[in-house]
Short mmCIF file of C-alpha atoms and ligand atoms in Angstrom, two decimals:
data_model
loop_
_atom_site.label_atom_id
_atom_site.label_comp_id
_atom_site.label_asym_id
_atom_site.label_seq_id
_atom_site.Cartn_x
_atom_site.Cartn_y
_atom_site.Cartn_z
CA MET A 1 -18.15 -13.81 11.50
CA ASN A 2 -21.21 -15.02 9.55
CA GLU A 3 -24.81 -15.16 10.41
CA LEU A 4 -25.43 -18.34 8.33
CA TRP A 5 -28.35 -18.74 10.92
CA LYS A 6 -30.06 -15.62 9.22
CA GLU A 7 -30.31 -18.03 5.99
CA ARG A 8 -30.95 -21.72 7.22
CA VAL A 9 -34.10 -23.73 7.89
CA ALA A 10 -33.73 -25.62 11.60
CA TYR A 11 -35.43 -28.50 12.27
CA GLN A 12 -36.33 -29.44 16.05
CA ILE A 13 -36.02 -32.94 16.78
CA TYR A 14 -36.94 -35.29 20.23
CA PRO A 15 -34.98 -37.70 20.56
CA ARG A 16 -37.25 -40.55 21.49
CA SER A 17 -40.45 -39.98 19.74
CA PHE A 18 -38.04 -39.82 16.17
CA ASN A 19 -36.23 -42.74 14.79
CA ASP A 20 -35.17 -46.17 16.25
CA SER A 21 -32.25 -47.42 14.90
CA ASN A 22 -31.98 -50.14 17.77
CA ASN A 23 -35.56 -51.21 17.63
CA ASP A 24 -36.41 -50.83 21.59
CA GLY A 25 -39.04 -48.68 21.49
CA ILE A 26 -36.94 -45.18 21.98
CA GLY A 27 -35.93 -42.99 19.05
CA ASP A 28 -32.45 -42.82 19.44
CA ILE A 29 -29.30 -40.81 17.61
CA PRO A 30 -27.61 -43.29 14.91
CA GLY A 31 -32.17 -43.46 14.11
CA ILE A 32 -30.86 -39.85 13.84
CA ILE A 33 -28.15 -40.36 11.79
CA GLU A 34 -30.49 -42.69 9.04
CA LYS A 35 -32.71 -40.05 8.19
CA LEU A 36 -29.96 -37.17 8.06
CA ASP A 37 -30.69 -37.13 4.43
CA TYR A 38 -34.27 -37.06 4.70
CA LEU A 39 -34.21 -33.47 6.11
CA LYS A 40 -30.96 -32.38 3.64
CA ASP A 41 -33.50 -33.38 1.17
CA LEU A 42 -36.46 -31.45 2.43
CA GLY A 43 -34.43 -28.13 2.56
CA VAL A 44 -33.07 -28.22 6.73
CA GLY A 45 -29.36 -26.40 7.31
CA ILE A 46 -29.96 -27.04 11.40
CA ILE A 47 -31.48 -29.61 13.60
CA TRP A 48 -32.18 -28.31 17.33
CA LEU A 49 -31.64 -31.61 19.03
CA SER A 50 -33.99 -32.35 22.35
CA PRO A 51 -31.77 -32.76 25.01
CA VAL A 52 -29.56 -36.53 24.73
CA TYR A 53 -27.70 -36.04 27.88
CA LYS A 54 -27.66 -38.74 30.71
CA SER A 55 -30.97 -37.98 32.59
CA PRO A 56 -33.48 -40.10 34.88
CA GLN A 57 -36.32 -39.29 31.92
CA LYS A 58 -38.22 -38.13 34.27
CA ASP A 59 -38.93 -34.76 32.01
CA ASN A 60 -38.03 -36.49 29.24
CA GLY A 61 -34.38 -35.38 29.01
CA TYR A 62 -34.88 -31.91 30.58
CA ASP A 63 -33.87 -33.44 34.40
CA VAL A 64 -30.15 -34.08 33.32
CA SER A 65 -27.81 -36.11 35.23
CA ASP A 66 -24.30 -35.64 33.64
CA TYR A 67 -24.33 -32.68 30.89
CA LEU A 68 -20.72 -34.56 29.89
CA ASP A 69 -22.13 -37.37 28.58
CA ILE A 70 -24.69 -39.13 25.88
CA ASP A 71 -27.83 -40.94 28.08
CA PRO A 72 -27.16 -45.18 27.08
CA LEU A 73 -31.02 -45.01 26.59
CA PHE A 74 -29.60 -42.43 22.75
CA GLY A 75 -26.54 -43.97 22.38
CA THR A 76 -22.95 -43.24 23.22
CA LEU A 77 -20.82 -40.39 23.46
CA GLU A 78 -19.02 -41.37 19.81
CA ASP A 79 -22.58 -41.68 18.20
CA MET A 80 -22.56 -38.34 18.84
CA ASP A 81 -19.80 -37.31 17.13
CA ASN A 82 -20.66 -38.92 14.03
CA LEU A 83 -24.39 -37.23 13.91
CA ILE A 84 -21.79 -34.53 14.30
CA LYS A 85 -19.57 -35.57 11.83
CA ALA A 86 -22.23 -37.02 9.36
CA ALA A 87 -24.93 -33.77 10.00
CA GLY A 88 -21.45 -31.97 9.00
CA LYS A 89 -20.50 -33.77 5.94
CA ARG A 90 -24.35 -32.91 4.76
CA ASP A 91 -24.30 -29.19 5.44
CA ILE A 92 -26.42 -29.74 9.03
CA LYS A 93 -25.00 -27.64 11.57
CA ILE A 94 -26.78 -28.76 15.38
CA ILE A 95 -27.53 -26.74 18.22
CA MET A 96 -27.97 -28.50 21.95
CA ASP A 97 -31.12 -27.87 25.10
CA LEU A 98 -28.37 -26.41 27.10
CA VAL A 99 -30.98 -26.94 30.22
CA LEU A 100 -29.45 -24.42 32.64
CA ASN A 101 -32.30 -23.52 36.00
CA HIS A 102 -31.95 -27.10 36.79
CA THR A 103 -30.41 -30.26 37.00
CA SER A 104 -31.55 -33.86 37.77
CA ASP A 105 -32.30 -34.51 41.50
CA GLN A 106 -30.09 -37.40 40.78
CA HIS A 107 -26.91 -35.82 39.70
CA ILE A 108 -23.73 -35.54 41.67
CA TRP A 109 -23.54 -31.92 42.25
CA PHE A 110 -27.26 -32.24 43.83
CA GLN A 111 -26.21 -35.97 45.45
CA LYS A 112 -23.04 -33.58 47.53
CA SER A 113 -25.18 -31.03 47.94
CA ARG A 114 -27.78 -32.45 49.82
CA GLU A 115 -24.63 -33.72 52.17
CA GLY A 116 -23.44 -30.38 52.48
CA ILE A 117 -20.28 -31.18 50.26
CA GLU A 118 -18.45 -28.31 49.11
CA PRO A 119 -18.29 -27.09 46.93
CA TYR A 120 -21.39 -28.27 45.87
CA LYS A 121 -23.16 -27.26 49.59
CA ASP A 122 -24.60 -23.88 47.83
CA TYR A 123 -24.94 -25.38 44.21
CA TYR A 124 -28.82 -25.45 44.76
CA ILE A 125 -31.10 -23.41 46.89
CA TRP A 126 -31.25 -24.82 49.88
CA LYS A 127 -34.08 -22.85 52.55
CA ASP A 128 -34.82 -22.95 56.19
CA PRO A 129 -38.27 -24.17 57.04
CA LYS A 130 -40.38 -21.16 57.84
CA ASN A 131 -42.86 -21.70 60.81
CA GLY A 132 -42.33 -25.52 60.20
CA SER A 133 -43.44 -24.71 55.96
CA TYR A 134 -42.35 -23.93 52.85
CA PRO A 135 -39.68 -21.37 52.90
CA ASN A 136 -42.03 -19.24 51.31
CA ASN A 137 -45.42 -19.43 49.38
CA TRP A 138 -44.40 -20.20 45.57
CA ASP A 139 -45.65 -22.65 43.44
CA SER A 140 -44.66 -25.13 40.30
CA ILE A 141 -44.79 -23.80 37.00
CA PHE A 142 -45.89 -27.74 36.20
CA THR A 143 -48.09 -26.58 39.58
CA GLY A 144 -47.88 -27.60 43.34
CA PRO A 145 -45.03 -26.61 45.93
CA ALA A 146 -41.93 -25.11 44.81
CA TRP A 147 -39.92 -26.48 47.40
CA LYS A 148 -39.66 -29.59 48.67
CA TYR A 149 -38.28 -31.19 52.66
CA ASP A 150 -34.84 -33.16 52.17
CA GLU A 151 -34.84 -35.68 55.34
CA LEU A 152 -31.04 -35.69 54.79
CA ARG A 153 -30.57 -31.82 54.32
CA LYS A 154 -33.03 -30.83 56.54
CA GLN A 155 -33.96 -28.33 54.72
CA TYR A 156 -35.76 -27.08 51.53
CA TYR A 157 -34.99 -26.98 48.19
CA LEU A 158 -36.58 -24.98 45.48
CA HIS A 159 -37.44 -26.52 42.09
CA LEU A 160 -39.63 -24.29 39.93
CA PHE A 161 -40.95 -27.50 37.67
CA ALA A 162 -40.57 -31.38 38.87
CA GLU A 163 -39.68 -32.06 42.48
CA GLU A 164 -36.84 -34.16 40.31
CA GLN A 165 -35.33 -31.35 38.89
CA PRO A 166 -33.52 -29.35 41.63
CA ASP A 167 -32.88 -24.66 40.14
CA LEU A 168 -29.69 -24.45 40.53
CA ASN A 169 -28.09 -21.15 42.81
CA PHE A 170 -27.35 -18.87 40.13
CA HIS A 171 -25.96 -16.48 42.87
CA ASN A 172 -22.74 -18.76 43.26
CA PRO A 173 -20.47 -18.11 40.85
CA LYS A 174 -19.34 -22.23 40.68
CA VAL A 175 -22.29 -22.80 39.15
CA ILE A 176 -21.90 -20.15 36.36
CA GLU A 177 -18.25 -21.11 35.80
CA GLU A 178 -19.90 -25.40 35.13
CA ILE A 179 -22.04 -23.73 32.97
CA LYS A 180 -20.11 -21.93 30.50
CA ASN A 181 -17.93 -25.40 30.52
CA ILE A 182 -20.46 -27.43 29.93
CA MET A 183 -20.77 -25.35 26.92
CA ARG A 184 -18.01 -25.06 26.02
CA PHE A 185 -17.14 -29.08 25.95
CA TRP A 186 -19.83 -29.36 23.53
CA LEU A 187 -18.99 -25.94 20.61
CA GLU A 188 -15.38 -27.20 20.81
CA ARG A 189 -17.51 -30.79 20.07
CA GLY A 190 -18.41 -28.81 17.07
CA ILE A 191 -22.33 -28.34 17.81
CA TYR A 192 -23.15 -25.01 16.28
CA GLY A 193 -24.66 -23.64 19.63
CA PHE A 194 -27.91 -23.87 21.81
CA ARG A 195 -31.16 -23.47 22.60
CA CYS A 196 -31.50 -22.38 25.80
CA ASP A 197 -34.12 -23.82 28.22
CA ALA A 198 -36.32 -21.29 30.38
CA VAL A 199 -34.32 -19.17 29.90
CA ASN A 200 -35.42 -15.68 31.64
CA VAL A 201 -36.16 -17.92 34.88
CA ILE A 202 -33.25 -18.89 36.19
CA TYR A 203 -32.28 -15.67 38.00
CA LYS A 204 -33.97 -15.29 41.67
CA SER A 205 -33.85 -12.09 42.97
CA SER A 206 -35.34 -12.53 46.82
CA PHE A 207 -37.18 -15.34 48.19
CA LYS A 208 -40.18 -13.43 50.09
CA ASP A 209 -43.96 -14.18 49.62
CA SER A 210 -45.21 -13.25 46.39
CA VAL A 211 -48.59 -11.48 45.91
CA THR A 212 -49.75 -12.53 43.41
CA LYS A 213 -52.72 -13.92 43.12
CA SER A 214 -53.43 -16.61 41.10
CA VAL A 215 -51.18 -18.91 39.70
CA ARG A 216 -47.09 -18.61 39.23
CA LYS A 217 -46.91 -17.67 42.48
CA GLY A 218 -42.99 -15.94 42.54
CA ARG A 219 -42.84 -15.19 39.67
CA GLU A 220 -42.25 -10.82 40.29
CA TYR A 221 -38.77 -12.76 41.79
CA TYR A 222 -37.57 -14.68 38.82
CA LEU A 223 -39.03 -14.01 35.70
CA SER A 224 -36.09 -11.74 33.60
CA GLN A 225 -34.90 -9.84 36.61
CA PRO A 226 -31.60 -8.22 36.03
CA GLY A 227 -29.54 -10.85 37.23
CA ASN A 228 -30.76 -12.92 34.81
CA HIS A 229 -29.45 -10.77 31.48
CA LEU A 230 -25.96 -9.63 33.81
CA ILE A 231 -25.51 -13.99 33.53
CA LEU A 232 -26.16 -13.73 30.14
CA LYS A 233 -23.47 -11.28 28.90
CA GLU A 234 -20.70 -13.62 30.41
CA LEU A 235 -21.99 -16.80 29.22
CA LYS A 236 -21.63 -14.40 25.92
CA LYS A 237 -19.12 -12.83 25.87
CA ASP A 238 -16.99 -15.89 28.35
CA VAL A 239 -17.97 -18.76 25.96
CA LEU A 240 -19.98 -17.99 22.71
CA ASP A 241 -18.35 -14.89 21.80
CA ASN A 242 -14.85 -16.98 21.00
CA TYR A 243 -17.29 -19.75 18.74
CA ASP A 244 -19.24 -19.22 15.42
CA CYS A 245 -22.41 -19.53 16.95
CA PHE A 246 -26.10 -18.41 18.34
CA THR A 247 -28.64 -18.71 20.85
CA VAL A 248 -32.31 -18.89 20.90
CA GLY A 249 -33.80 -18.64 24.12
CA GLU A 250 -36.77 -20.07 25.54
CA ALA A 251 -38.69 -16.51 26.98
CA GLY A 252 -42.10 -17.29 28.55
CA HIS A 253 -44.17 -14.19 29.45
CA VAL A 254 -41.33 -11.65 28.11
CA ASP A 255 -42.97 -7.77 27.18
CA LYS A 256 -41.11 -6.67 24.44
CA GLU A 257 -39.22 -3.49 26.72
CA THR A 258 -37.58 -7.39 28.36
CA ALA A 259 -37.26 -8.73 24.85
CA HIS A 260 -35.07 -6.17 23.59
CA LEU A 261 -32.62 -6.32 26.70
CA PHE A 262 -33.20 -10.13 25.49
CA CYS A 263 -31.94 -9.76 22.70
CA ASP A 264 -31.04 -6.52 20.54
CA LYS A 265 -27.64 -6.96 18.72
CA LYS A 266 -26.20 -4.55 22.06
CA SER A 267 -27.02 -5.60 24.31
CA LYS A 268 -24.51 -9.27 23.96
CA GLU A 269 -27.17 -11.39 25.19
CA LEU A 270 -28.47 -14.79 22.68
CA ASP A 271 -29.47 -13.78 19.56
CA MET A 272 -32.54 -14.26 19.77
CA ILE A 273 -36.21 -15.66 21.45
CA PHE A 274 -39.18 -17.61 21.10
CA THR A 275 -41.43 -16.36 22.76
CA PHE A 276 -45.37 -17.17 23.10
CA ASP A 277 -47.79 -14.58 23.11
CA HIS A 278 -48.94 -16.30 18.96
CA LEU A 279 -49.65 -19.38 20.64
CA GLU A 280 -51.72 -18.60 24.36
CA THR A 281 -54.50 -16.10 22.46
CA HIS A 282 -56.60 -18.73 23.28
CA GLU A 283 -55.27 -19.92 26.38
CA TYR A 284 -57.57 -18.77 28.81
CA LEU A 285 -56.10 -18.63 33.03
CA VAL A 286 -54.21 -21.25 32.49
CA LYS A 287 -53.00 -24.31 29.36
CA TRP A 288 -55.36 -26.36 30.25
CA PHE A 289 -58.43 -24.35 29.32
CA ARG A 290 -58.81 -23.71 25.63
CA ARG A 291 -61.32 -20.60 24.41
CA LYS A 292 -62.70 -21.08 20.88
CA PHE A 293 -59.13 -19.90 18.54
CA LYS A 294 -59.68 -16.76 16.50
CA PRO A 295 -57.06 -15.93 13.54
CA LYS A 296 -56.98 -12.02 13.86
CA LYS A 297 -55.25 -12.84 17.45
CA PHE A 298 -52.64 -15.09 16.27
CA PHE A 299 -52.38 -12.64 13.68
CA GLU A 300 -51.51 -9.80 15.14
CA LYS A 301 -49.40 -11.55 17.63
CA LEU A 302 -47.35 -12.98 15.40
CA SER A 303 -47.63 -9.23 13.56
CA PHE A 304 -46.04 -7.16 16.63
CA TRP A 305 -42.52 -9.36 17.53
CA GLN A 306 -41.81 -8.74 13.18
CA LYS A 307 -42.32 -4.86 14.18
CA GLU A 308 -40.88 -5.74 16.97
CA LEU A 309 -37.87 -7.63 17.07
CA GLU A 310 -34.92 -7.38 14.69
CA TRP A 311 -34.60 -11.33 14.17
CA ASN A 312 -37.27 -13.79 15.17
CA PRO A 313 -37.51 -17.41 15.50
CA ILE A 314 -40.48 -19.01 13.85
CA PHE A 315 -42.66 -21.03 14.94
CA PHE A 316 -45.67 -22.80 15.36
CA GLU A 317 -45.10 -26.20 17.18
CA ASN A 318 -42.75 -27.42 20.42
CA HIS A 319 -42.38 -30.62 21.73
CA ASP A 320 -43.99 -28.31 25.00
CA GLN A 321 -47.43 -27.53 22.62
CA ILE A 322 -49.63 -29.11 20.54
CA ARG A 323 -49.98 -29.78 16.63
CA SER A 324 -50.56 -27.05 14.93
CA VAL A 325 -52.76 -27.98 12.21
CA THR A 326 -55.05 -29.13 14.62
CA ASP A 327 -54.68 -25.98 17.54
CA LEU A 328 -54.10 -23.37 14.88
CA GLY A 329 -55.72 -25.24 11.30
CA ASN A 330 -58.09 -27.91 9.92
CA ASP A 331 -57.41 -31.27 10.43
CA LYS A 332 -60.68 -32.70 8.91
CA LEU A 333 -62.02 -31.14 6.77
CA TYR A 334 -58.62 -28.35 4.86
CA TRP A 335 -55.87 -31.32 7.31
CA GLN A 336 -53.74 -30.86 3.49
CA GLU A 337 -55.00 -27.08 2.48
CA SER A 338 -54.24 -25.45 6.26
CA SER A 339 -50.66 -26.88 7.56
CA LYS A 340 -49.94 -25.55 4.07
CA MET A 341 -51.20 -22.39 4.65
CA LEU A 342 -49.64 -23.04 8.12
CA ALA A 343 -46.50 -23.92 5.92
CA THR A 344 -46.58 -20.84 4.55
CA LEU A 345 -46.72 -18.35 7.22
CA LEU A 346 -43.51 -20.78 8.73
CA LEU A 347 -41.37 -19.81 6.15
CA THR A 348 -42.11 -16.05 4.97
CA LEU A 349 -42.14 -14.55 7.49
CA LYS A 350 -38.95 -12.70 8.79
CA GLY A 351 -36.67 -15.20 11.36
CA THR A 352 -35.27 -17.99 11.32
CA PRO A 353 -38.07 -20.56 10.21
CA PHE A 354 -38.22 -23.76 12.91
CA ILE A 355 -39.93 -26.62 11.83
CA TYR A 356 -41.13 -28.98 14.74
CA GLN A 357 -40.65 -33.21 13.14
CA GLY A 358 -43.95 -34.19 12.06
CA GLU A 359 -45.52 -30.49 11.23
CA GLU A 360 -43.66 -30.76 7.88
CA ILE A 361 -45.95 -34.17 6.99
CA GLY A 362 -48.90 -32.41 9.13
CA MET A 363 -48.73 -34.55 11.34
CA THR A 364 -52.31 -34.08 14.10
CA ASN A 365 -53.03 -34.27 18.07
CA ALA A 366 -52.92 -37.42 19.24
CA ASN A 367 -56.41 -38.61 20.14
CA PHE A 368 -55.52 -39.08 23.53
CA LYS A 369 -58.63 -41.73 24.96
CA SER A 370 -57.77 -41.71 28.30
CA LEU A 371 -55.14 -40.17 31.02
CA ALA A 372 -53.44 -44.23 31.08
CA GLU A 373 -51.73 -43.11 27.80
CA ILE A 374 -50.37 -39.91 29.09
CA GLU A 375 -46.32 -39.78 29.71
CA ASP A 376 -46.27 -36.24 30.53
CA ILE A 377 -45.21 -34.77 33.95
CA GLU A 378 -46.58 -31.39 33.46
CA SER A 379 -50.13 -32.99 32.32
CA LEU A 380 -50.33 -35.96 35.21
CA ASN A 381 -49.33 -32.96 37.88
CA GLY A 382 -51.98 -30.53 36.26
CA PHE A 383 -54.53 -33.18 36.13
CA LYS A 384 -54.03 -33.37 40.00
CA MET A 385 -54.04 -29.77 39.75
CA LEU A 386 -57.18 -29.44 37.97
CA ARG A 387 -58.43 -32.48 40.20
CA LYS A 388 -58.16 -30.28 42.97
CA TRP A 389 -59.97 -27.35 41.96
CA GLY A 390 -62.65 -29.46 41.87
CA LEU A 391 -63.08 -30.54 38.15
CA PRO A 392 -64.86 -33.62 38.09
CA LYS A 393 -62.70 -36.41 36.97
CA PHE A 394 -64.13 -36.69 33.81
CA LEU A 395 -63.49 -32.84 32.55
CA ALA A 396 -59.92 -32.78 33.56
CA GLU A 397 -59.49 -35.92 32.08
CA LYS A 398 -60.51 -34.23 28.72
CA PHE A 399 -59.00 -30.95 29.39
CA ILE A 400 -55.92 -32.55 30.12
CA LEU A 401 -56.33 -34.79 26.56
CA LYS A 402 -56.76 -32.40 24.38
CA SER A 403 -53.80 -29.53 25.73
CA SER A 404 -51.63 -32.73 27.33
CA ARG A 405 -47.90 -32.33 25.68
CA ASP A 406 -48.29 -35.81 24.67
CA ASN A 407 -49.80 -35.39 21.43
CA CYS A 408 -46.64 -33.21 19.37
CA ARG A 409 -44.22 -36.73 21.22
CA THR A 410 -45.85 -39.50 19.50
CA PRO A 411 -43.60 -41.55 17.33
CA PHE A 412 -42.79 -40.14 13.66
CA GLN A 413 -45.20 -40.94 10.89
CA TRP A 414 -42.76 -42.73 8.83
CA ASN A 415 -45.02 -45.42 6.91
CA ASP A 416 -47.59 -47.65 7.35
CA ASP A 417 -46.19 -50.49 9.01
CA LYS A 418 -46.80 -51.68 12.16
CA TYR A 419 -45.18 -48.40 14.69
CA ALA A 420 -45.72 -47.10 11.57
CA GLY A 421 -41.70 -47.23 10.15
CA PHE A 422 -40.46 -46.08 13.82
CA SER A 423 -39.91 -49.00 15.35
CA THR A 424 -40.24 -52.77 15.43
CA THR A 425 -41.47 -52.92 19.18
CA LYS A 426 -44.15 -51.19 20.69
CA PRO A 427 -43.06 -47.65 21.41
CA PRO A 428 -44.42 -46.69 25.82
CA LEU A 429 -46.21 -43.30 24.51
CA LYS A 430 -49.10 -45.03 21.35
CA LEU A 431 -49.10 -43.73 17.86
CA CYS A 432 -50.96 -41.47 16.59
CA ASP A 433 -53.79 -43.71 14.85
CA ASN A 434 -53.81 -41.74 11.49
CA TYR A 435 -50.13 -42.87 10.56
CA GLN A 436 -51.26 -45.12 7.64
CA ARG A 437 -53.06 -42.06 6.11
CA ILE A 438 -50.79 -39.35 7.12
CA ASN A 439 -46.61 -40.39 6.58
CA ALA A 440 -43.40 -39.70 5.04
CA GLU A 441 -43.78 -42.75 2.72
CA SER A 442 -46.45 -41.74 1.17
CA GLN A 443 -46.20 -37.74 1.01
CA ILE A 444 -42.20 -38.16 -0.83
CA GLU A 445 -44.48 -40.11 -3.25
CA ALA A 446 -47.63 -37.83 -4.16
CA LYS A 447 -46.11 -34.15 -5.99
CA THR A 448 -49.59 -32.43 -4.22
CA SER A 449 -48.70 -33.48 -0.66
CA ILE A 450 -48.11 -31.50 1.95
CA LEU A 451 -43.67 -32.09 2.33
CA ASN A 452 -43.19 -31.57 -0.92
CA PHE A 453 -45.04 -27.82 -0.55
CA TYR A 454 -42.52 -27.96 2.50
CA LYS A 455 -39.62 -28.04 0.38
CA GLN A 456 -41.29 -25.89 -2.81
CA LEU A 457 -41.64 -23.18 0.56
CA ILE A 458 -37.42 -23.74 1.33
CA GLY A 459 -36.73 -24.17 -2.21
CA LEU A 460 -38.17 -20.84 -2.64
CA ARG A 461 -36.19 -18.90 0.35
CA LYS A 462 -33.22 -20.11 -1.41
CA THR A 463 -34.65 -18.36 -4.68
CA GLU A 464 -35.62 -15.45 -3.25
CA GLU A 465 -33.74 -13.22 -1.32
CA THR A 466 -36.51 -11.37 0.28
CA LEU A 467 -37.51 -13.64 1.55
CA VAL A 468 -34.60 -14.06 4.29
CA LYS A 469 -32.99 -10.39 3.68
CA GLY A 470 -36.26 -8.19 2.87
CA ASP A 471 -38.70 -6.11 5.52
CA PHE A 472 -41.47 -6.47 7.59
CA THR A 473 -44.92 -4.57 6.69
CA GLU A 474 -48.06 -5.29 7.70
CA LEU A 475 -51.12 -5.54 5.20
CA LEU A 476 -53.35 -5.51 6.54
CA ILE A 477 -54.98 -8.57 9.55
CA THR A 478 -59.28 -8.98 9.10
CA ASN A 479 -60.65 -11.70 11.36
CA HIS A 480 -59.29 -14.44 8.67
CA LEU A 481 -57.08 -12.75 6.67
CA PHE A 482 -53.32 -11.48 6.86
CA ALA A 483 -51.46 -10.30 4.00
CA TYR A 484 -47.40 -9.02 4.33
CA GLU A 485 -44.99 -7.78 2.15
CA ARG A 486 -41.80 -8.20 2.38
CA GLN A 487 -38.82 -5.64 0.69
CA TYR A 488 -35.43 -6.12 0.06
CA GLN A 489 -33.58 -3.28 -2.30
CA ASP A 490 -36.31 -2.77 -4.80
CA LYS A 491 -37.77 -6.69 -4.94
CA SER A 492 -40.47 -7.24 -2.99
CA LEU A 493 -43.36 -9.70 -2.20
CA ILE A 494 -46.67 -10.17 -0.68
CA ILE A 495 -47.83 -13.06 1.00
CA ILE A 496 -52.20 -13.38 2.06
CA VAL A 497 -52.90 -16.40 3.80
CA ASN A 498 -56.98 -17.09 4.61
CA SER A 499 -57.53 -18.48 7.72
CA SER A 500 -60.81 -19.90 7.28
CA LYS A 501 -63.14 -22.69 5.70
CA LYS A 502 -65.05 -19.83 4.02
CA LYS A 503 -63.84 -18.05 0.58
CA GLN A 504 -62.59 -14.57 1.16
CA ARG A 505 -61.84 -11.52 -1.32
CA ILE A 506 -58.43 -9.06 -1.18
CA SER A 507 -58.43 -6.28 -3.32
CA ILE A 508 -54.47 -7.16 -3.22
CA LYS A 509 -53.58 -7.97 -6.40
CA GLY A 510 -50.35 -9.39 -8.01
CA GLU A 511 -48.54 -11.95 -10.10
CA LEU A 512 -48.80 -15.45 -8.17
CA VAL A 513 -45.58 -17.33 -7.37
CA LEU A 514 -46.79 -19.83 -4.88
CA SER A 515 -50.17 -21.35 -4.58
CA ASN A 516 -51.35 -24.14 -1.82
CA TYR A 517 -54.01 -24.17 -4.56
CA LYS A 518 -53.76 -25.25 -7.99
CA ARG A 519 -54.28 -21.95 -9.82
CA THR A 520 -51.86 -20.02 -12.30
CA ASP A 521 -53.19 -16.50 -11.65
CA PHE A 522 -54.45 -14.27 -8.86
CA ASN A 523 -57.60 -12.42 -8.89
CA GLY A 524 -58.15 -11.29 -5.28
CA ASN A 525 -60.60 -15.03 -5.01
CA LEU A 526 -59.12 -17.28 -1.81
CA SER A 527 -59.94 -20.87 -1.17
CA PRO A 528 -60.52 -22.15 2.10
CA TYR A 529 -56.94 -21.79 3.78
CA GLU A 530 -55.68 -20.36 0.42
CA ALA A 531 -52.28 -19.08 1.33
CA VAL A 532 -50.51 -16.87 -2.33
CA ILE A 533 -47.25 -15.66 -2.35
CA LEU A 534 -47.47 -12.42 -4.73
CA ARG A 535 -44.93 -10.33 -6.91
CA GLU A 536 -45.64 -7.29 -7.22
C1 GLC B 1 -38.60 -26.31 29.12
C2 GLC B 1 -39.44 -27.16 28.15
C3 GLC B 1 -39.45 -28.45 28.60
C4 GLC B 1 -38.88 -28.61 29.98
C5 GLC B 1 -39.21 -27.73 31.25
C6 GLC B 1 -38.22 -27.46 32.52
O1 GLC B 1 -39.73 -25.38 29.18
O2 GLC B 1 -39.38 -26.71 26.92
O3 GLC B 1 -39.86 -29.66 28.59
O4 GLC B 1 -40.24 -29.26 30.83
O5 GLC B 1 -37.91 -26.17 30.31
O6 GLC B 1 -36.37 -28.34 30.84
CA1 CA B 2 -33.35 -47.16 20.21
#
């Protein structure tokens, strides 16, 4: 089978905030269909669609109550079929989010499991109380205890995420069969694969008390366990190998040895994994505390994974992160330059680039003013935790507002109309107030816009095979500069980026192919946040 996913540029859609077709304030599937030409024009070849399954939306669709149907909020099964068809017509493939670690507590499996009805009785992880309390000391990734007592079943169930997201029991072969059926159902409908949610926590090898001192107690028994690998091999062999498709797994906190187990060709598990090291260099203890961003560390992590794995997904944003231009660039004075600098990295490192909706127009963090503006369950739980740790309210709030996942979940900024052309109804999550300045419509027109720079870069990937197939060699990393070479057969390109407000000098030379500044040749001088692509 060919590996089209290595050549294409992927684009993540977070459906509720992409485009609202029926003006109820929530983005939907027909809304995505309306924007397919926009995506085609950008050069997108694969869409990763965040969950659109039936869901109570406690975690915006990552709490699924029916995997074989679409949530009415987003449309119908027929709309989904139409999306697959309409995208196919434009040669755009679609991958869906496979949430396999947990379901919603409203899923019929869970409802029956609570009542002890077979075959669902052991679909989830149920344990008796220990000394009148929790079965063990594990905590949830969304903070607080990982167990919730169920009055009906008179037992605790495990939830590594929110309490409305009970973990499936992957010791039960019936659960694995259910997952296979879900995968086949969608692959048969014409999708091109899956982004596998939280894929390295699905198998719990023991339920002993954790000896881990700080947060995420229990992780030594659920992170990337041997049983986890066996399940993925089974899914690959029994389902994925029968289709022309690919998978990308979300795998936080993996070391290099584990990463190889997940995604080496010979491991036969996943095709690639999202690792997060490069986005976590300035986190301190928990994601809510962030230190000053140091480009050097970011470059080193990028380079590390470039060298380590055969193929990586390249990404700086997704629905769980904050906006990259705010986080890794400079969204004030050098908003345009630093967005383009990041775009250059995104589209010239080795791997499959994943653009997150709005990144291509340089959307920024939302500038939230109060906790009342936040919807995200993780952020609200995080706030409670910081308060419990003794932080004063104003400080806890400040940390959460800056790092909340809602920063990248605000409605897409299509134009400068009221509600940014996203909807004619006020969306539940506030719009970023800069949409009159930052929006797609104005950037389609402006020749030197961020959007048009993305198009140029994506176009370059189509004419320069080296950018897709070339090897990666690190040339230089300093506090501000990152230079690397991509080489394929007898051709090579050199990419240099400056991630600082100051001018920099470098001794590497070459014929200029592209820069985010207006220049015709390159003499070793880089302007603030400049990125250049050179031919050797
Ligand atoms: C993944 C998703 C995130 C979700 C969590 C629980 O990390 O990306 O959005 O909250 O899993 O499903
Ligand atoms: Ca809608």
